[in-house]
CSV table of C-alpha atoms and ligand atoms in Angstrom, one decimal:
chain,number,residue,atom,x,y,z
A,1,MET,CA,0.0,0.0,0.0
A,2,GLN,CA,2.7,2.4,1.0
A,3,GLN,CA,4.7,1.7,-2.2
A,4,LEU,CA,1.6,2.2,-4.2
A,5,SER,CA,0.8,5.6,-2.6
A,6,GLN,CA,4.4,6.7,-3.2
A,7,LYS,CA,3.7,6.4,-6.9
A,8,ALA,CA,1.2,9.2,-6.7
A,9,ILE,CA,2.2,12.1,-9.0
A,10,TYR,CA,2.5,15.5,-7.5
A,11,ASN,CA,3.9,17.7,-10.2
A,12,GLN,CA,0.8,17.1,-12.3
A,13,PHE,CA,-0.7,19.4,-14.9
A,14,ALA,CA,-1.2,16.8,-17.6
A,15,SER,CA,-4.9,16.4,-17.3
A,16,ASP,CA,-7.9,17.0,-15.1
A,17,ASN,CA,-8.5,13.3,-15.2
A,18,TYR,CA,-5.3,12.7,-13.1
A,19,ALA,CA,-7.2,14.1,-10.1
A,20,GLY,CA,-9.0,11.9,-7.7
A,21,ILE,CA,-12.7,11.6,-6.7
A,22,CYS,CA,-13.9,14.8,-4.9
A,23,PRO,CA,-15.2,14.3,-1.3
A,24,GLU,CA,-18.8,15.0,-2.2
A,25,ALA,CA,-18.8,12.3,-5.0
A,26,TRP,CA,-17.0,9.9,-2.7
A,27,GLU,CA,-19.5,10.4,0.1
A,28,ALA,CA,-22.5,10.0,-2.2
A,29,MET,CA,-21.0,6.7,-3.5
A,30,LYS,CA,-20.5,5.5,0.0
A,31,LYS,CA,-24.1,6.4,0.9
A,32,ALA,CA,-25.3,4.3,-2.0
A,33,ASN,CA,-23.4,1.3,-0.7
A,34,THR,CA,-26.0,0.0,1.6
A,35,GLY,CA,-28.1,-3.1,1.3
A,36,PHE,CA,-29.4,-4.7,-1.9
A,37,VAL,CA,-30.5,-2.4,-4.7
A,38,SER,CA,-32.0,-3.4,-8.0
A,39,SER,CA,-29.6,-3.3,-11.0
A,40,TYR,CA,-29.2,-1.7,-14.4
A,41,GLY,CA,-30.5,1.7,-13.4
A,42,ASP,CA,-33.8,0.5,-12.0
A,43,ASP,CA,-33.2,2.2,-8.7
A,44,LEU,CA,-33.9,5.3,-6.6
A,45,TRP,CA,-30.4,6.8,-6.9
A,46,THR,CA,-30.6,6.8,-10.7
A,47,GLU,CA,-34.2,8.1,-10.7
A,48,LEU,CA,-33.1,11.0,-8.4
A,49,ALA,CA,-29.9,11.8,-10.4
A,50,CYS,CA,-32.0,12.1,-13.5
A,51,LYS,CA,-34.5,14.3,-11.7
A,52,GLU,CA,-31.8,16.6,-10.4
A,53,LEU,CA,-30.3,16.9,-13.9
A,54,ARG,CA,-33.7,17.9,-15.2
A,55,GLU,CA,-33.9,20.6,-12.5
A,56,VAL,CA,-30.4,21.9,-13.2
A,57,PHE,CA,-31.2,22.1,-17.0
A,58,GLU,CA,-34.7,23.4,-16.3
A,59,THR,CA,-36.3,21.0,-18.8
A,60,ASP,CA,-37.8,17.6,-19.1
A,61,CYS,CA,-34.7,15.9,-20.8
A,62,GLN,CA,-34.0,12.2,-21.2
A,63,VAL,CA,-30.8,11.2,-19.3
A,64,PHE,CA,-28.5,8.1,-19.7
A,65,PHE,CA,-25.3,7.3,-17.9
A,66,VAL,CA,-22.3,5.7,-19.6
A,67,PHE,CA,-18.8,5.0,-18.3
A,68,ASN,CA,-16.7,7.5,-20.3
A,69,GLY,CA,-16.7,10.4,-22.7
A,70,THR,CA,-15.7,8.4,-25.8
A,71,ALA,CA,-18.8,6.2,-25.3
A,72,ALA,CA,-21.0,9.2,-24.6
A,73,ASN,CA,-19.9,11.1,-27.7
A,74,SER,CA,-19.8,8.1,-30.1
A,75,LEU,CA,-23.1,6.6,-29.0
A,76,ALA,CA,-24.8,10.0,-29.1
A,77,LEU,CA,-23.5,10.7,-32.6
A,78,ALA,CA,-24.4,7.2,-33.7
A,79,SER,CA,-27.9,7.7,-32.5
A,80,LEU,CA,-28.2,10.9,-34.6
A,81,CYS,CA,-26.9,9.4,-37.8
A,82,ARG,CA,-27.2,6.7,-40.4
A,83,SER,CA,-24.1,5.1,-41.8
A,84,TYR,CA,-24.2,7.2,-44.9
A,85,HIS,CA,-24.3,10.5,-43.0
A,86,SER,CA,-21.5,12.7,-41.8
A,87,VAL,CA,-20.7,14.7,-38.7
A,88,ILE,CA,-19.0,18.1,-39.0
A,89,CYS,CA,-16.6,18.9,-36.2
A,90,HIS,CA,-13.4,21.0,-35.6
A,91,GLU,CA,-10.1,19.4,-36.7
A,92,LEU,CA,-9.0,19.5,-33.0
A,93,ALA,CA,-12.2,17.9,-31.7
A,94,HIS,CA,-11.8,14.9,-29.3
A,95,VAL,CA,-14.2,12.9,-31.5
A,96,GLU,CA,-11.8,13.4,-34.4
A,97,THR,CA,-8.4,13.1,-32.8
A,98,ASP,CA,-8.8,11.1,-29.5
A,99,GLU,CA,-11.5,8.5,-29.8
A,100,CYS,CA,-9.8,5.9,-32.0
A,101,GLY,CA,-12.5,6.0,-34.6
A,102,ALA,CA,-15.3,5.1,-32.1
A,103,PRO,CA,-17.8,7.5,-33.6
A,104,GLU,CA,-17.3,5.9,-37.0
A,105,PHE,CA,-17.3,2.4,-35.5
A,106,PHE,CA,-20.5,2.8,-33.5
A,107,SER,CA,-22.3,4.5,-36.4
A,108,ASN,CA,-21.2,1.8,-38.8
A,109,GLY,CA,-19.3,4.2,-41.1
A,110,THR,CA,-20.6,7.7,-40.5
A,111,LYS,CA,-17.8,10.0,-41.7
A,112,LEU,CA,-16.4,12.8,-39.6
A,113,LEU,CA,-15.7,15.9,-41.7
A,114,HIS,CA,-13.3,18.1,-39.8
A,115,ILE,CA,-12.8,21.8,-40.5
A,116,ASP,CA,-10.6,24.6,-39.2
A,117,GLY,CA,-11.4,27.5,-37.0
A,118,ARG,CA,-9.5,29.9,-34.7
A,119,ASN,CA,-9.0,29.1,-31.1
A,120,GLY,CA,-10.5,25.6,-31.3
A,121,LYS,CA,-13.9,26.9,-32.4
A,122,LEU,CA,-15.7,26.1,-35.6
A,123,ASP,CA,-15.6,28.7,-38.3
A,124,LEU,CA,-19.2,28.9,-39.4
A,125,THR,CA,-18.3,30.0,-42.9
A,126,GLU,CA,-16.3,26.9,-43.3
A,127,VAL,CA,-19.1,24.8,-41.8
A,128,GLU,CA,-21.5,26.2,-44.3
A,129,LEU,CA,-19.1,25.6,-47.2
A,130,THR,CA,-18.7,22.0,-46.0
A,131,ILE,CA,-22.4,21.5,-45.8
A,132,THR,CA,-23.3,23.0,-49.2
A,133,ARG,CA,-20.2,22.0,-51.2
A,134,ARG,CA,-21.9,18.9,-52.4
A,135,SER,CA,-25.4,17.6,-52.5
A,136,ASP,CA,-24.9,14.6,-54.8
A,137,ILE,CA,-25.2,11.0,-53.8
A,138,HIS,CA,-21.5,10.4,-53.8
A,139,TYR,CA,-20.9,12.6,-50.7
A,140,PRO,CA,-21.7,11.5,-47.1
A,141,ARG,CA,-24.7,13.7,-46.2
A,142,PRO,CA,-24.0,16.1,-43.3
A,143,ARG,CA,-26.3,15.3,-40.5
A,144,VAL,CA,-24.8,16.5,-37.2
A,145,LEU,CA,-22.8,19.5,-36.1
A,146,SER,CA,-20.6,18.6,-33.1
A,147,LEU,CA,-19.2,21.3,-30.9
A,148,THR,CA,-16.9,20.9,-27.9
A,149,GLN,CA,-17.6,23.1,-24.8
A,150,ALA,CA,-15.2,24.1,-23.4
A,151,THR,CA,-13.1,23.5,-26.5
A,152,GLU,CA,-10.0,21.3,-26.6
A,153,VAL,CA,-7.8,24.4,-26.4
A,154,GLY,CA,-9.6,25.8,-23.3
A,155,THR,CA,-11.7,28.4,-25.0
A,156,VAL,CA,-15.5,28.7,-24.7
A,157,TYR,CA,-18.3,29.3,-27.1
A,158,THR,CA,-20.7,32.1,-26.0
A,159,PRO,CA,-24.5,31.4,-26.0
A,160,LYS,CA,-24.8,33.5,-29.1
A,161,GLU,CA,-22.0,31.6,-30.9
A,162,ILE,CA,-23.8,28.3,-30.1
A,163,GLU,CA,-27.1,29.8,-31.2
A,164,TYR,CA,-25.7,30.9,-34.6
A,165,ALA,CA,-24.0,27.5,-35.1
A,166,SER,CA,-27.3,25.7,-34.2
A,167,GLN,CA,-29.3,27.9,-36.5
A,168,LEU,CA,-27.0,27.2,-39.4
A,169,ALA,CA,-27.2,23.4,-38.7
A,170,LYS,CA,-31.0,23.5,-38.4
A,171,ARG,CA,-31.3,25.5,-41.6
A,172,HIS,CA,-29.7,22.5,-43.3
A,173,GLY,CA,-31.7,19.8,-41.5
A,174,MET,CA,-28.9,18.9,-39.2
A,175,ARG,CA,-28.8,18.1,-35.4
A,176,VAL,CA,-26.5,19.6,-32.9
A,177,GLN,CA,-24.4,17.5,-30.5
A,178,MET,CA,-22.2,19.0,-27.8
A,179,ASP,CA,-19.1,17.3,-26.3
A,180,GLY,CA,-19.3,18.7,-22.8
A,181,ALA,CA,-16.4,16.9,-21.1
A,182,ARG,CA,-15.7,20.3,-19.6
A,183,PHE,CA,-19.1,21.8,-19.8
A,184,ALA,CA,-19.1,22.8,-16.1
A,185,ASN,CA,-15.9,24.8,-16.7
A,186,ALA,CA,-17.7,26.7,-19.5
A,187,VAL,CA,-20.8,27.3,-17.4
A,188,VAL,CA,-18.8,29.1,-14.7
A,189,ALA,CA,-16.5,30.8,-17.2
A,190,LEU,CA,-19.5,32.4,-18.9
A,191,ASN,CA,-21.6,32.8,-15.8
A,192,VAL,CA,-24.7,31.5,-17.5
A,193,ALA,CA,-27.4,28.9,-16.7
A,194,PRO,CA,-26.6,25.4,-18.0
A,195,ALA,CA,-29.7,25.7,-20.2
A,196,ASP,CA,-28.3,28.9,-21.9
A,197,ILE,CA,-25.4,27.1,-23.5
A,198,SER,CA,-27.3,23.9,-24.3
A,199,TRP,CA,-30.9,23.5,-25.3
A,200,ARG,CA,-31.8,27.2,-25.2
A,201,SER,CA,-29.1,27.8,-27.8
A,202,GLY,CA,-30.2,24.8,-29.9
A,203,VAL,CA,-28.2,21.8,-28.6
A,204,ASP,CA,-30.1,18.5,-29.1
A,205,VAL,CA,-27.8,16.2,-27.2
A,206,LEU,CA,-25.2,17.1,-24.6
A,207,CYS,CA,-22.5,14.7,-23.4
A,208,LEU,CA,-22.0,16.0,-19.9
A,209,GLY,CA,-18.6,15.2,-18.3
A,210,GLY,CA,-18.2,14.0,-14.8
A,211,ALA,CA,-14.8,12.3,-14.5
A,212,LYS,CA,-12.7,15.4,-15.2
A,213,ASN,CA,-14.7,17.4,-12.7
A,214,GLY,CA,-14.3,15.1,-9.7
A,215,MET,CA,-16.1,11.8,-10.3
A,216,ALA,CA,-14.6,8.4,-10.7
A,217,VAL,CA,-16.6,7.5,-13.8
A,218,GLY,CA,-19.9,8.2,-15.4
A,219,GLU,CA,-20.7,10.8,-18.1
A,220,ALA,CA,-24.3,11.8,-18.6
A,221,VAL,CA,-25.8,11.7,-22.1
A,222,ILE,CA,-28.6,14.3,-22.1
A,223,PHE,CA,-31.2,14.3,-24.9
A,224,PHE,CA,-33.1,17.6,-24.9
A,225,ASN,CA,-35.0,16.4,-27.9
A,226,ARG,CA,-36.6,13.3,-26.4
A,227,GLY,CA,-37.6,11.9,-29.8
A,228,LEU,CA,-33.9,11.4,-30.6
A,229,ALA,CA,-33.4,9.2,-27.5
A,230,ASP,CA,-35.5,6.4,-28.9
A,231,GLU,CA,-33.8,3.0,-28.3
A,232,PHE,CA,-30.7,4.7,-26.9
A,233,ASP,CA,-30.9,2.3,-24.0
A,234,TYR,CA,-30.3,-0.6,-26.4
A,235,ARG,CA,-27.4,1.2,-27.9
A,236,CYS,CA,-25.8,1.6,-24.5
A,237,LYS,CA,-26.3,-2.0,-23.6
A,238,GLN,CA,-25.0,-3.3,-26.9
A,239,ALA,CA,-21.9,-1.2,-26.5
A,240,GLY,CA,-21.2,-2.6,-23.1
A,241,GLN,CA,-22.0,0.8,-21.5
A,242,LEU,CA,-25.0,-0.3,-19.3
A,243,ALA,CA,-23.6,-0.5,-15.7
A,244,SER,CA,-25.3,-3.3,-13.8
A,245,LYS,CA,-24.5,-1.5,-10.5
A,246,MET,CA,-25.7,1.8,-11.9
A,247,ARG,CA,-26.2,3.3,-8.5
A,248,PHE,CA,-22.5,3.8,-8.2
A,249,ILE,CA,-22.5,6.0,-11.3
A,250,SER,CA,-25.7,7.9,-10.6
A,251,ALA,CA,-25.4,8.5,-6.8
A,252,PRO,CA,-22.1,10.5,-7.2
A,253,TRP,CA,-24.0,12.7,-9.7
A,254,ILE,CA,-26.4,13.5,-6.9
A,255,GLY,CA,-23.5,14.5,-4.7
A,256,MET,CA,-22.0,16.6,-7.5
A,257,LEU,CA,-25.3,18.5,-8.2
A,258,LYS,CA,-26.2,19.1,-4.6
A,259,GLU,CA,-25.5,22.7,-3.7
A,260,GLY,CA,-23.7,23.2,-7.0
A,261,VAL,CA,-20.6,21.2,-6.1
A,262,TRP,CA,-20.0,20.5,-9.8
A,263,LEU,CA,-19.8,24.3,-10.4
A,264,LYS,CA,-17.7,24.9,-7.3
A,265,ASN,CA,-15.2,22.3,-8.6
A,266,ALA,CA,-15.1,23.9,-12.1
A,267,ARG,CA,-14.8,27.4,-10.6
A,268,HIS,CA,-11.8,26.3,-8.6
A,269,ALA,CA,-10.1,24.7,-11.6
A,270,ASN,CA,-10.7,27.8,-13.7
A,271,HIS,CA,-9.5,30.0,-11.0
A,272,CYS,CA,-6.2,28.0,-10.7
A,273,ALA,CA,-5.7,28.3,-14.5
A,274,GLU,CA,-6.3,32.1,-14.3
A,275,LEU,CA,-3.7,32.4,-11.6
A,276,LEU,CA,-1.3,30.3,-13.6
A,277,GLU,CA,-1.9,32.4,-16.6
A,278,GLN,CA,-1.1,35.6,-14.6
A,279,ARG,CA,2.1,34.1,-13.3
A,280,LEU,CA,3.3,32.9,-16.6
A,281,THR,CA,2.4,36.0,-18.6
A,282,ASP,CA,5.4,38.0,-17.4
A,283,ILE,CA,8.0,35.3,-17.8
A,284,ASN,CA,10.5,35.9,-20.5
A,285,GLY,CA,10.3,33.0,-23.0
A,286,VAL,CA,6.7,32.2,-22.4
A,287,ARG,CA,4.0,33.0,-24.9
A,288,ILE,CA,0.3,32.2,-24.1
A,289,ILE,CA,-1.1,30.7,-27.3
A,290,TYR,CA,-4.8,30.5,-26.7
A,291,PRO,CA,-7.1,32.9,-24.8
A,292,ARG,CA,-7.3,31.3,-21.3
A,293,GLN,CA,-11.0,31.0,-20.6
A,294,ALA,CA,-11.5,27.7,-18.8
A,295,ASN,CA,-9.2,25.5,-16.8
A,296,SER,CA,-6.2,25.1,-19.0
A,297,VAL,CA,-3.3,27.3,-20.1
A,298,PHE,CA,-1.5,26.6,-23.4
A,299,VAL,CA,2.0,28.1,-23.8
A,300,GLU,CA,4.8,28.1,-26.3
A,301,ILE,CA,8.1,27.6,-24.6
A,302,ALA,CA,11.5,26.6,-25.9
A,303,GLU,CA,11.9,22.8,-26.4
A,304,SER,CA,14.9,22.8,-24.0
A,305,ALA,CA,12.7,24.5,-21.4
A,306,ALA,CA,10.0,21.9,-21.8
A,307,ASP,CA,12.6,19.1,-21.6
A,308,ALA,CA,14.0,20.6,-18.4
A,309,LEU,CA,10.5,20.8,-16.9
A,310,ARG,CA,9.9,17.2,-17.7
A,311,ALA,CA,13.3,16.2,-16.3
A,312,ALA,CA,12.4,17.9,-13.1
A,313,GLY,CA,9.3,15.7,-12.9
A,314,TRP,CA,6.6,18.0,-14.2
A,315,ASN,CA,3.8,16.4,-16.1
A,316,PHE,CA,2.0,18.1,-19.0
A,317,TYR,CA,0.9,17.4,-22.5
A,318,SER,CA,2.2,18.9,-25.7
A,319,PHE,CA,0.3,17.0,-28.3
A,320,ILE,CA,-3.1,18.8,-27.9
A,321,GLY,CA,-3.9,21.9,-29.9
A,322,SER,CA,-1.1,23.0,-32.2
A,323,GLY,CA,1.8,21.6,-30.2
A,324,GLY,CA,2.3,24.0,-27.3
A,325,ALA,CA,2.6,22.8,-23.7
A,326,ARG,CA,-0.8,22.4,-22.0
A,327,PHE,CA,-1.1,22.9,-18.3
A,328,MET,CA,-4.5,21.6,-17.1
A,329,CYS,CA,-5.9,22.5,-13.7
A,330,SER,CA,-8.6,20.5,-11.8
A,331,TRP,CA,-10.7,20.7,-8.7
A,332,GLN,CA,-7.7,19.2,-6.8
A,333,THR,CA,-5.0,21.7,-8.0
A,334,THR,CA,-3.8,24.0,-5.2
A,335,GLU,CA,-2.4,27.5,-5.3
A,336,ALA,CA,0.8,26.1,-3.9
A,337,ASP,CA,1.0,23.8,-7.0
A,338,ILE,CA,0.5,26.9,-9.2
A,339,ASP,CA,3.4,28.7,-7.4
A,340,LEU,CA,5.7,25.8,-7.7
A,341,LEU,CA,5.0,25.3,-11.4
A,342,SER,CA,5.3,29.0,-12.2
A,343,GLU,CA,8.7,29.1,-10.5
A,344,ALA,CA,9.8,25.9,-12.3
A,345,VAL,CA,8.8,27.4,-15.7
A,346,ARG,CA,10.5,30.7,-14.9
A,347,SER,CA,13.7,28.9,-14.1
A,348,ALA,CA,13.5,26.5,-17.0
A,349,CYS,CA,12.9,29.4,-19.4
A,350,HIS,CA,15.7,31.5,-17.9
A,351,ASN,CA,18.2,28.7,-18.2
A,352,SER,CA,17.2,28.0,-21.8
A,353,ILE,CA,17.7,31.6,-22.7
A,354,GLU,CA,21.1,31.7,-20.9
A,355,ARG,CA,22.2,28.8,-23.0
A,356,LEU,CA,21.4,30.5,-26.3
B,401,PLP,C1,-11.4,13.8,-21.9
B,401,PLP,C2,-12.3,14.2,-23.0
B,401,PLP,C3,-13.4,13.4,-23.4
B,401,PLP,C4,-13.7,12.0,-22.8
B,401,PLP,O1,-12.6,11.1,-22.9
B,401,PLP,P1,-12.7,9.7,-22.2
B,401,PLP,O2,-11.3,9.4,-21.9
B,401,PLP,O3,-13.3,8.8,-23.2
B,401,PLP,O4,-13.6,9.8,-21.0
B,401,PLP,C5,-14.2,13.9,-24.4
B,401,PLP,N1,-14.0,15.1,-24.9
B,401,PLP,C6,-13.1,15.9,-24.6
B,401,PLP,C7,-12.9,17.2,-25.2
B,401,PLP,C8,-12.2,15.5,-23.6
B,401,PLP,O5,-11.2,16.3,-23.2
């Protein structure tokens, strides 16, 4: 046990999924661990979690829980498409770059058409060009517009931007799916109601992230358009995504939604990223490459500085976005972590400039 716990990583800014389970989710899971409870979601915890999500979103939506984000996105997309359709997404979208072809697999061949756009957001002119470029039978018919909120590079779409995107999609008979792995971070960044950046701005299906915001597992697939949820339960079961002990996925959601814990966690993560951005901004040799709006900071630093940071034990990704270093904060990040990282970056950049 001791040996295992020593393997914990402290200098960690790689991803918000390196963080543990937050106390509130953990408590709720423990509370659900009493007696015998019926399986496969036919239980009071699951019923209550769905009810609370309906309250939070202020609408009578249909809710499903799956194990992870890849399943949530790919099953949601598959349910909106036939095999000869296509999904338009950003070229940096998780569904395009990080799901190992799962959306295509679960939809039996639906093609992802990826387009460019500044700061990780879809350029709507490009979207429209892609939709209207062809209308012949040889081209996979665009059926879904997929947006990521917050985006893969830590920016957020405003309610208006989502509304324009949805209107464009709907004008062409398309549906709108939102990858909300970091939806909570976007809600607090924008200071809006969850409904404002989902169904009120035209989103049909939201894949709402839990794991990166303090849960162990369990993303919610939320259909605002109930008609689209038809037989989604079969899809989940067939894909191996129907948890028999569902209460351990749904109960933590109750803990997260109670008194806005999910937003408190996201607010904390965003705040840490904001602090980090402030500290890094005035370091010589650091350039912030995307507007910092949610819980990540992307920077360009010299390769030798990145290597030095890694050698000193710091964990961060550099394959997301256009190749900069990504520092990701979570509910578990502390201000002390931010201080240590900023100083480490300062010294790594200083040394790398000295060497030039
Ligand atoms: C992490 C993440 C997901 C979900 O990934 P899983 O590892 O499958 O849970 C989905 N979308 C985005 C943008 C993510 O960052």
